[in-house]
Amino acid sequence: MFNIRYKPLTSAPNTPLKFIFAACKGYYPYFIFEVGYAFCNSLFKILVAVVFSKMIGYFSSVSIADFSWRKALFYLGGILAMFLGTNLIRFVRDYINENVRNTISWRVREYGITYAAGHSAAYLKEQKSGQLAQRIISLSHATWRQLLAFTRLDSCTWLIFITLFFIGKVSVWFLIPIVIFGVCSVLVSIAISKKTTTLKKMGAAANAKFSGEVIDSLSNILLIKLFGQERREITKLQSDLNDVNKVNIQAVKSENFLYAMQEILLMTFRICGIFMALYLWQLNKIDVAGVVLVLLLLEDILTYFSRFFWEATNIRTSLGKLADALTFLQIPHDIIDNPHARPLLVKKGKIEFKNLVFGYTPYKKVFNGFNLTIHPGEKIGIVGKSGSGKSTLINLLQRSYDLQKGEILIDGQDISKVTNHSLKQALSIIAQDSLLFHRTIKKNIAFGAPDASDRQIYNAARKAFADDFIKQTPHGYLTITGERGVKLSGGQRQRIAIARALLKKSPILILDEATSALDNETENDVISAINELMVNKTVIAIAHRLSTLKAMDRIIVLDKGKIVEEGTPDSLIDKQGKFAKLWQLQQE
């Protein structure tokens, strides 16, 4: 019972209540366990008041001569035992449920991250990472708050029913104002909290948007400073923050109004209860012990009612926040694994583009019947003007988009029928702006092969001509690279990316403008590292600097999604076609 094992969340509905039940799946016994403990805890709490009233009744009914210390100590011992039992049970319940809530909260966050990661690169490029992260965090936090509110609501419910039972035993007349008070409180809560829930949902959406704007500004802080736009960005963020505050202030006003109305009802009921108890005592309908018990329980039940409505309001509020956080789970993945997908097995590295038909919009095709075969171990260079289809071809090979028609084969296996994970494992990509994590150089190199030994990491760095400059950094391989590798130069980032690709050992290598942002001297070092990386691999290289493609086996020249020239670099230069013209322009 106390061994709370982690169980991943594998699927989840997109409506708040159904999502909560799905998130708790596998942990229901813990909540049943909590319900039982909550009942015992509530019963012990009420029994303390019962025993205390009995003791007061005993003291008021006997003379000094007839007073019995034995009976008095019996009552005091009973109160102490109930008090200790109550706190022991509460400790056990809180320990178990805190662990369960945190475990469920973490599985929800993990599911959110996994779901977000399941989207295609094309989708993620359109999203603000900060806003997406805020929604994932809100999803986890709102679930945690919801479970906490449910737990407290369960405890309050038991306390209310057990208290009503003991009050009814003293006199059923007390139940009438309690019922009236309960009905009025429920009606007031429903009327006001509905508006509060809507405002909280609007606030959560505004806050997620604002978080995205903040992170977007912070990630581009160097660009902002470069253009001297600090004041403009701050003014923009202040305007966004004002929008968030307006909604939040309205929600707080609505909440405060609800609590004020509940306090008025509570005070009215408290006064009515005292008058009724005194009136029944005057009529000799109840004794002193009954008056004490009723006054104690009435005070308690008011507190329980107040807590009950507070938690009920929290549940509605959390549901509003949860509904907003769930919006990103309602967006289906555009690139998903085929139900019968198998892992991609690459033995040779042959790539075939067969009759590709693809366009970003239905009305304009980038490719319409495109064909290209890349033989195992062949090194292909792809050139062409902007918009000719170079990057699109690479994106399709990575399955960032699905084809309208045709197929892409790797060693005869259709990439749409293999698992996305295995496809990504078969590809190593070095782009113009190599992405690095805000982690150590060592961890960045080992990112594609997390189980690599230190010796393998150092060997990869040496082959990438990165070892020398790494050793000159403040902490060597343990130096933090900064966000997106900002502490390193472009050439240094590229060489770390090459070391990362070397360590990954993927059979297919994609070079997407890998040297275009480098100076000539740095470019020569990086090209030397790339030549080491290209050994025994099938290579596709896109480059505007045609000199970097001299080592390629074949050059493909694209224009408007069609192959207009192909051949070795030397043969295309001799041919005096499009490639030769581009080559000549770069030599001048």
PDB file of N, CA, C and O in Angstrom, residues 406-468:
ATOM      1  N   GLY A 406       3.248   9.254 -54.008  1.00  0.00           N
ATOM      2  CA  GLY A 406       4.619   8.783 -54.141  1.00  0.00           C
ATOM      3  C   GLY A 406       5.128   8.146 -52.861  1.00  0.00           C
ATOM      4  O   GLY A 406       4.375   7.956 -51.892  1.00  0.00           O
ATOM      5  N   GLU A 407       6.420   7.823 -52.861  1.00  0.00           N
ATOM      6  CA  GLU A 407       7.013   7.189 -51.687  1.00  0.00           C
ATOM      7  C   GLU A 407       8.511   7.473 -51.635  1.00  0.00           C
ATOM      8  O   GLU A 407       9.149   7.748 -52.653  1.00  0.00           O
ATOM      9  N   ILE A 408       9.027   7.439 -50.412  1.00  0.00           N
ATOM     10  CA  ILE A 408      10.462   7.591 -50.183  1.00  0.00           C
ATOM     11  C   ILE A 408      10.936   6.295 -49.528  1.00  0.00           C
ATOM     12  O   ILE A 408      10.388   5.879 -48.499  1.00  0.00           O
ATOM     13  N   LEU A 409      11.913   5.657 -50.156  1.00  0.00           N
ATOM     14  CA  LEU A 409      12.394   4.363 -49.670  1.00  0.00           C
ATOM     15  C   LEU A 409      13.829   4.476 -49.173  1.00  0.00           C
ATOM     16  O   LEU A 409      14.658   5.153 -49.789  1.00  0.00           O
ATOM     17  N   ILE A 410      14.114   3.815 -48.075  1.00  0.00           N
ATOM     18  CA  ILE A 410      15.487   3.647 -47.588  1.00  0.00           C
ATOM     19  C   ILE A 410      15.743   2.148 -47.508  1.00  0.00           C
ATOM     20  O   ILE A 410      15.066   1.432 -46.754  1.00  0.00           O
ATOM     21  N   ASP A 411      16.668   1.694 -48.316  1.00  0.00           N
ATOM     22  CA  ASP A 411      16.917   0.246 -48.448  1.00  0.00           C
ATOM     23  C   ASP A 411      15.618  -0.516 -48.691  1.00  0.00           C
ATOM     24  O   ASP A 411      15.365  -1.576 -48.110  1.00  0.00           O
ATOM     25  N   GLY A 412      14.786   0.048 -49.569  1.00  0.00           N
ATOM     26  CA  GLY A 412      13.543  -0.609 -49.963  1.00  0.00           C
ATOM     27  C   GLY A 412      12.407  -0.486 -48.972  1.00  0.00           C
ATOM     28  O   GLY A 412      11.325  -1.022 -49.212  1.00  0.00           O
ATOM     29  N   GLN A 413      12.584   0.227 -47.895  1.00  0.00           N
ATOM     30  CA  GLN A 413      11.545   0.364 -46.862  1.00  0.00           C
ATOM     31  C   GLN A 413      10.913   1.756 -46.945  1.00  0.00           C
ATOM     32  O   GLN A 413      11.610   2.770 -46.869  1.00  0.00           O
ATOM     33  N   ASP A 414       9.594   1.771 -47.119  1.00  0.00           N
ATOM     34  CA  ASP A 414       8.854   3.029 -47.200  1.00  0.00           C
ATOM     35  C   ASP A 414       8.915   3.733 -45.838  1.00  0.00           C
ATOM     36  O   ASP A 414       8.505   3.168 -44.820  1.00  0.00           O
ATOM     37  N   ILE A 415       9.420   4.972 -45.807  1.00  0.00           N
ATOM     38  CA  ILE A 415       9.601   5.643 -44.508  1.00  0.00           C
ATOM     39  C   ILE A 415       8.266   5.962 -43.833  1.00  0.00           C
ATOM     40  O   ILE A 415       8.225   6.205 -42.610  1.00  0.00           O
ATOM     41  N   SER A 416       7.161   5.959 -44.586  1.00  0.00           N
ATOM     42  CA  SER A 416       5.855   6.200 -43.979  1.00  0.00           C
ATOM     43  C   SER A 416       5.340   4.963 -43.255  1.00  0.00           C
ATOM     44  O   SER A 416       4.337   5.023 -42.547  1.00  0.00           O
ATOM     45  N   LYS A 417       6.034   3.825 -43.447  1.00  0.00           N
ATOM     46  CA  LYS A 417       5.594   2.571 -42.821  1.00  0.00           C
ATOM     47  C   LYS A 417       6.586   2.044 -41.786  1.00  0.00           C
ATOM     48  O   LYS A 417       6.488   0.906 -41.350  1.00  0.00           O
ATOM     49  N   VAL A 418       7.548   2.896 -41.427  1.00  0.00           N
ATOM     50  CA  VAL A 418       8.485   2.540 -40.354  1.00  0.00           C
ATOM     51  C   VAL A 418       8.256   3.508 -39.196  1.00  0.00           C
ATOM     52  O   VAL A 418       7.614   4.547 -39.349  1.00  0.00           O
ATOM     53  N   THR A 419       8.783   3.180 -38.025  1.00  0.00           N
ATOM     54  CA  THR A 419       8.591   4.048 -36.868  1.00  0.00           C
ATOM     55  C   THR A 419       9.403   5.338 -37.036  1.00  0.00           C
ATOM     56  O   THR A 419      10.528   5.304 -37.551  1.00  0.00           O
ATOM     57  N   ASN A 420       8.821   6.441 -36.602  1.00  0.00           N
ATOM     58  CA  ASN A 420       9.503   7.735 -36.712  1.00  0.00           C
ATOM     59  C   ASN A 420      10.799   7.734 -35.913  1.00  0.00           C
ATOM     60  O   ASN A 420      11.789   8.343 -36.320  1.00  0.00           O
ATOM     61  N   HIS A 421      10.781   7.059 -34.764  1.00  0.00           N
ATOM     62  CA  HIS A 421      11.976   7.023 -33.916  1.00  0.00           C
ATOM     63  C   HIS A 421      13.141   6.353 -34.650  1.00  0.00           C
ATOM     64  O   HIS A 421      14.272   6.872 -34.651  1.00  0.00           O
ATOM     65  N   SER A 422      12.864   5.222 -35.289  1.00  0.00           N
ATOM     66  CA  SER A 422      13.946   4.513 -35.990  1.00  0.00           C
ATOM     67  C   SER A 422      14.436   5.305 -37.206  1.00  0.00           C
ATOM     68  O   SER A 422      15.612   5.259 -37.552  1.00  0.00           O
ATOM     69  N   LEU A 423      13.522   6.048 -37.849  1.00  0.00           N
ATOM     70  CA  LEU A 423      13.922   6.888 -38.982  1.00  0.00           C
ATOM     71  C   LEU A 423      14.881   7.977 -38.519  1.00  0.00           C
ATOM     72  O   LEU A 423      15.928   8.214 -39.137  1.00  0.00           O
ATOM     73  N   LYS A 424      14.535   8.627 -37.397  1.00  0.00           N
ATOM     74  CA  LYS A 424      15.401   9.698 -36.882  1.00  0.00           C
ATOM     75  C   LYS A 424      16.758   9.136 -36.436  1.00  0.00           C
ATOM     76  O   LYS A 424      17.787   9.807 -36.552  1.00  0.00           O
ATOM     77  N   GLN A 425      16.767   7.915 -35.933  1.00  0.00           N
ATOM     78  CA  GLN A 425      18.022   7.299 -35.509  1.00  0.00           C
ATOM     79  C   GLN A 425      18.933   7.003 -36.698  1.00  0.00           C
ATOM     80  O   GLN A 425      20.153   6.982 -36.563  1.00  0.00           O
ATOM     81  N   ALA A 426      18.331   6.802 -37.856  1.00  0.00           N
ATOM     82  CA  ALA A 426      19.124   6.476 -39.052  1.00  0.00           C
ATOM     83  C   ALA A 426      19.725   7.712 -39.706  1.00  0.00           C
ATOM     84  O   ALA A 426      20.574   7.600 -40.588  1.00  0.00           O
ATOM     85  N   LEU A 427      19.289   8.893 -39.284  1.00  0.00           N
ATOM     86  CA  LEU A 427      19.735  10.136 -39.910  1.00  0.00           C
ATOM     87  C   LEU A 427      20.553  10.978 -38.934  1.00  0.00           C
ATOM     88  O   LEU A 427      20.184  11.128 -37.772  1.00  0.00           O
ATOM     89  N   SER A 428      21.659  11.520 -39.417  1.00  0.00           N
ATOM     90  CA  SER A 428      22.400  12.545 -38.670  1.00  0.00           C
ATOM     91  C   SER A 428      22.325  13.829 -39.480  1.00  0.00           C
ATOM     92  O   SER A 428      22.541  13.809 -40.701  1.00  0.00           O
ATOM     93  N   ILE A 429      22.015  14.941 -38.822  1.00  0.00           N
ATOM     94  CA  ILE A 429      21.794  16.195 -39.528  1.00  0.00           C
ATOM     95  C   ILE A 429      22.683  17.282 -38.932  1.00  0.00           C
ATOM     96  O   ILE A 429      22.723  17.471 -37.721  1.00  0.00           O
ATOM     97  N   ILE A 430      23.400  17.964 -39.807  1.00  0.00           N
ATOM     98  CA  ILE A 430      24.175  19.138 -39.394  1.00  0.00           C
ATOM     99  C   ILE A 430      23.653  20.308 -40.201  1.00  0.00           C
ATOM    100  O   ILE A 430      23.772  20.346 -41.425  1.00  0.00           O
ATOM    101  N   ALA A 431      23.039  21.261 -39.482  1.00  0.00           N
ATOM    102  CA  ALA A 431      22.414  22.394 -40.152  1.00  0.00           C
ATOM    103  C   ALA A 431      23.314  23.622 -40.098  1.00  0.00           C
ATOM    104  O   ALA A 431      24.386  23.609 -39.480  1.00  0.00           O
ATOM    105  N   GLN A 432      22.860  24.677 -40.734  1.00  0.00           N
ATOM    106  CA  GLN A 432      23.612  25.932 -40.760  1.00  0.00           C
ATOM    107  C   GLN A 432      23.798  26.478 -39.346  1.00  0.00           C
ATOM    108  O   GLN A 432      24.874  26.948 -38.990  1.00  0.00           O
ATOM    109  N   ASP A 433      22.750  26.429 -38.552  1.00  0.00           N
ATOM    110  CA  ASP A 433      22.815  26.901 -37.174  1.00  0.00           C
ATOM    111  C   ASP A 433      22.604  25.703 -36.263  1.00  0.00           C
ATOM    112  O   ASP A 433      21.476  25.338 -35.951  1.00  0.00           O
ATOM    113  N   SER A 434      23.692  25.075 -35.870  1.00  0.00           N
ATOM    114  CA  SER A 434      23.593  23.857 -35.063  1.00  0.00           C
ATOM    115  C   SER A 434      23.049  24.180 -33.680  1.00  0.00           C
ATOM    116  O   SER A 434      23.516  25.105 -33.010  1.00  0.00           O
ATOM    117  N   LEU A 435      22.049  23.421 -33.262  1.00  0.00           N
ATOM    118  CA  LEU A 435      21.389  23.665 -31.989  1.00  0.00           C
ATOM    119  C   LEU A 435      22.135  22.957 -30.860  1.00  0.00           C
ATOM    120  O   LEU A 435      22.472  21.777 -30.967  1.00  0.00           O
ATOM    121  N   LEU A 436      22.377  23.685 -29.785  1.00  0.00           N
ATOM    122  CA  LEU A 436      23.004  23.117 -28.597  1.00  0.00           C
ATOM    123  C   LEU A 436      22.133  23.409 -27.388  1.00  0.00           C
ATOM    124  O   LEU A 436      21.462  24.437 -27.327  1.00  0.00           O
ATOM    125  N   PHE A 437      22.189  22.500 -26.416  1.00  0.00           N
ATOM    126  CA  PHE A 437      21.462  22.695 -25.173  1.00  0.00           C
ATOM    127  C   PHE A 437      22.282  23.545 -24.203  1.00  0.00           C
ATOM    128  O   PHE A 437      23.508  23.638 -24.322  1.00  0.00           O
ATOM    129  N   HIS A 438      21.602  24.136 -23.252  1.00  0.00           N
ATOM    130  CA  HIS A 438      22.279  24.870 -22.176  1.00  0.00           C
ATOM    131  C   HIS A 438      22.820  23.835 -21.177  1.00  0.00           C
ATOM    132  O   HIS A 438      22.362  23.731 -20.038  1.00  0.00           O
ATOM    133  N   ARG A 439      23.783  23.071 -21.659  1.00  0.00           N
ATOM    134  CA  ARG A 439      24.369  21.983 -20.864  1.00  0.00           C
ATOM    135  C   ARG A 439      25.877  21.972 -21.109  1.00  0.00           C
ATOM    136  O   ARG A 439      26.402  22.834 -21.812  1.00  0.00           O
ATOM    137  N   THR A 440      26.563  21.002 -20.535  1.00  0.00           N
ATOM    138  CA  THR A 440      28.005  20.930 -20.745  1.00  0.00           C
ATOM    139  C   THR A 440      28.303  20.504 -22.181  1.00  0.00           C
ATOM    140  O   THR A 440      27.462  19.897 -22.860  1.00  0.00           O
ATOM    141  N   ILE A 441      29.524  20.824 -22.631  1.00  0.00           N
ATOM    142  CA  ILE A 441      29.958  20.401 -23.970  1.00  0.00           C
ATOM    143  C   ILE A 441      29.894  18.881 -24.075  1.00  0.00           C
ATOM    144  O   ILE A 441      29.460  18.325 -25.092  1.00  0.00           O
ATOM    145  N   LYS A 442      30.289  18.227 -23.023  1.00  0.00           N
ATOM    146  CA  LYS A 442      30.299  16.759 -23.005  1.00  0.00           C
ATOM    147  C   LYS A 442      28.897  16.197 -23.238  1.00  0.00           C
ATOM    148  O   LYS A 442      28.705  15.279 -24.042  1.00  0.00           O
ATOM    149  N   LYS A 443      27.901  16.749 -22.548  1.00  0.00           N
ATOM    150  CA  LYS A 443      26.530  16.255 -22.700  1.00  0.00           C
ATOM    151  C   LYS A 443      25.969  16.590 -24.073  1.00  0.00           C
ATOM    152  O   LYS A 443      25.169  15.832 -24.626  1.00  0.00           O
ATOM    153  N   ASN A 444      26.384  17.710 -24.628  1.00  0.00           N
ATOM    154  CA  ASN A 444      25.922  18.059 -25.977  1.00  0.00           C
ATOM    155  C   ASN A 444      26.477  17.099 -27.019  1.00  0.00           C
ATOM    156  O   ASN A 444      25.763  16.692 -27.942  1.00  0.00           O
ATOM    157  N   ILE A 445      27.726  16.722 -26.877  1.00  0.00           N
ATOM    158  CA  ILE A 445      28.328  15.768 -27.823  1.00  0.00           C
ATOM    159  C   ILE A 445      27.658  14.407 -27.703  1.00  0.00           C
ATOM    160  O   ILE A 445      27.390  13.732 -28.702  1.00  0.00           O
ATOM    161  N   ALA A 446      27.357  14.011 -26.462  1.00  0.00           N
ATOM    162  CA  ALA A 446      26.798  12.672 -26.223  1.00  0.00           C
ATOM    163  C   ALA A 446      25.285  12.621 -26.379  1.00  0.00           C
ATOM    164  O   ALA A 446      24.682  11.580 -26.095  1.00  0.00           O
ATOM    165  N   PHE A 447      24.664  13.711 -26.839  1.00  0.00           N
ATOM    166  CA  PHE A 447      23.200  13.755 -26.884  1.00  0.00           C
ATOM    167  C   PHE A 447      22.612  12.651 -27.759  1.00  0.00           C
ATOM    168  O   PHE A 447      21.608  12.048 -27.416  1.00  0.00           O
ATOM    169  N   GLY A 448      23.219  12.379 -28.894  1.00  0.00           N
ATOM    170  CA  GLY A 448      22.698  11.337 -29.784  1.00  0.00           C
ATOM    171  C   GLY A 448      23.073   9.931 -29.365  1.00  0.00           C
ATOM    172  O   GLY A 448      22.518   8.954 -29.862  1.00  0.00           O
ATOM    173  N   ALA A 449      24.026   9.819 -28.433  1.00  0.00           N
ATOM    174  CA  ALA A 449      24.465   8.506 -27.937  1.00  0.00           C
ATOM    175  C   ALA A 449      24.702   8.639 -26.430  1.00  0.00           C
ATOM    176  O   ALA A 449      25.846   8.695 -25.969  1.00  0.00           O
ATOM    177  N   PRO A 450      23.631   8.725 -25.632  1.00  0.00           N
ATOM    178  CA  PRO A 450      23.758   9.006 -24.194  1.00  0.00           C
ATOM    179  C   PRO A 450      24.544   7.975 -23.412  1.00  0.00           C
ATOM    180  O   PRO A 450      25.020   8.266 -22.306  1.00  0.00           O
ATOM    181  N   ASP A 451      24.708   6.770 -23.960  1.00  0.00           N
ATOM    182  CA  ASP A 451      25.450   5.719 -23.245  1.00  0.00           C
ATOM    183  C   ASP A 451      26.929   5.697 -23.631  1.00  0.00           C
ATOM    184  O   ASP A 451      27.669   4.796 -23.198  1.00  0.00           O
ATOM    185  N   ALA A 452      27.364   6.644 -24.423  1.00  0.00           N
ATOM    186  CA  ALA A 452      28.761   6.662 -24.877  1.00  0.00           C
ATOM    187  C   ALA A 452      29.709   6.883 -23.696  1.00  0.00           C
ATOM    188  O   ALA A 452      29.399   7.619 -22.747  1.00  0.00           O
ATOM    189  N   SER A 453      30.852   6.242 -23.757  1.00  0.00           N
ATOM    190  CA  SER A 453      31.862   6.394 -22.701  1.00  0.00           C
ATOM    191  C   SER A 453      32.629   7.706 -22.901  1.00  0.00           C
ATOM    192  O   SER A 453      32.580   8.313 -23.971  1.00  0.00           O
ATOM    193  N   ASP A 454      33.343   8.138 -21.881  1.00  0.00           N
ATOM    194  CA  ASP A 454      34.156   9.349 -21.995  1.00  0.00           C
ATOM    195  C   ASP A 454      35.177   9.218 -23.125  1.00  0.00           C
ATOM    196  O   ASP A 454      35.421  10.177 -23.879  1.00  0.00           O
ATOM    197  N   ARG A 455      35.773   8.030 -23.253  1.00  0.00           N
ATOM    198  CA  ARG A 455      36.775   7.810 -24.294  1.00  0.00           C
ATOM    199  C   ARG A 455      36.179   8.001 -25.680  1.00  0.00           C
ATOM    200  O   ARG A 455      36.795   8.637 -26.562  1.00  0.00           O
ATOM    201  N   GLN A 456      34.962   7.504 -25.894  1.00  0.00           N
ATOM    202  CA  GLN A 456      34.298   7.656 -27.191  1.00  0.00           C
ATOM    203  C   GLN A 456      33.971   9.126 -27.473  1.00  0.00           C
ATOM    204  O   GLN A 456      34.085   9.596 -28.604  1.00  0.00           O
ATOM    205  N   ILE A 457      33.558   9.852 -26.434  1.00  0.00           N
ATOM    206  CA  ILE A 457      33.243  11.279 -26.586  1.00  0.00           C
ATOM    207  C   ILE A 457      34.497  12.057 -26.979  1.00  0.00           C
ATOM    208  O   ILE A 457      34.476  12.879 -27.904  1.00  0.00           O
ATOM    209  N   TYR A 458      35.603  11.781 -26.294  1.00  0.00           N
ATOM    210  CA  TYR A 458      36.857  12.491 -26.586  1.00  0.00           C
ATOM    211  C   TYR A 458      37.367  12.151 -27.992  1.00  0.00           C
ATOM    212  O   TYR A 458      37.873  13.028 -28.705  1.00  0.00           O
ATOM    213  N   ASN A 459      37.234  10.888 -28.401  1.00  0.00           N
ATOM    214  CA  ASN A 459      37.657  10.482 -29.749  1.00  0.00           C
ATOM    215  C   ASN A 459      36.843  11.205 -30.823  1.00  0.00           C
ATOM    216  O   ASN A 459      37.388  11.656 -31.840  1.00  0.00           O
ATOM    217  N   ALA A 460      35.517  11.311 -30.593  1.00  0.00           N
ATOM    218  CA  ALA A 460      34.648  12.002 -31.548  1.00  0.00           C
ATOM    219  C   ALA A 460      35.042  13.470 -31.650  1.00  0.00           C
ATOM    220  O   ALA A 460      35.069  14.050 -32.751  1.00  0.00           O
ATOM    221  N   ALA A 461      35.361  14.081 -30.517  1.00  0.00           N
ATOM    222  CA  ALA A 461      35.763  15.496 -30.512  1.00  0.00           C
ATOM    223  C   ALA A 461      37.074  15.693 -31.270  1.00  0.00           C
ATOM    224  O   ALA A 461      37.235  16.677 -32.010  1.00  0.00           O
ATOM    225  N   ARG A 462      38.014  14.761 -31.100  1.00  0.00           N
ATOM    226  CA  ARG A 462      39.297  14.876 -31.811  1.00  0.00           C
ATOM    227  C   ARG A 462      39.098  14.752 -33.322  1.00  0.00           C
ATOM    228  O   ARG A 462      39.681  15.507 -34.102  1.00  0.00           O
ATOM    229  N   LYS A 463      38.261  13.801 -33.741  1.00  0.00           N
ATOM    230  CA  LYS A 463      38.002  13.613 -35.171  1.00  0.00           C
ATOM    231  C   LYS A 463      37.282  14.820 -35.773  1.00  0.00           C
ATOM    232  O   LYS A 463      37.397  15.077 -36.972  1.00  0.00           O
ATOM    233  N   ALA A 464      36.530  15.532 -34.929  1.00  0.00           N
ATOM    234  CA  ALA A 464      35.811  16.718 -35.398  1.00  0.00           C
ATOM    235  C   ALA A 464      36.649  17.980 -35.259  1.00  0.00           C
ATOM    236  O   ALA A 464      36.134  19.086 -35.459  1.00  0.00           O
ATOM    237  N   PHE A 465      37.936  17.828 -34.908  1.00  0.00           N
ATOM    238  CA  PHE A 465      38.853  18.956 -34.719  1.00  0.00           C
ATOM    239  C   PHE A 465      38.313  19.935 -33.667  1.00  0.00           C
ATOM    240  O   PHE A 465      38.452  21.155 -33.798  1.00  0.00           O
ATOM    241  N   ALA A 466      37.660  19.375 -32.636  1.00  0.00           N
ATOM    242  CA  ALA A 466      37.075  20.205 -31.584  1.00  0.00           C
ATOM    243  C   ALA A 466      37.826  20.086 -30.262  1.00  0.00           C
ATOM    244  O   ALA A 466      37.642  20.917 -29.366  1.00  0.00           O
ATOM    245  N   ASP A 467      38.675  19.079 -30.132  1.00  0.00           N
ATOM    246  CA  ASP A 467      39.323  18.800 -28.847  1.00  0.00           C
ATOM    247  C   ASP A 467      40.191  19.963 -28.368  1.00  0.00           C
ATOM    248  O   ASP A 467      40.168  20.317 -27.182  1.00  0.00           O
ATOM    249  N   ASP A 468      40.909  20.591 -29.285  1.00  0.00           N
ATOM    250  CA  ASP A 468      41.831  21.672 -28.891  1.00  0.00           C
ATOM    251  C   ASP A 468      41.089  22.860 -28.286  1.00  0.00           C
ATOM    252  O   ASP A 468      41.454  23.364 -27.224  1.00  0.00           O
TER     253      ASP A 468
END
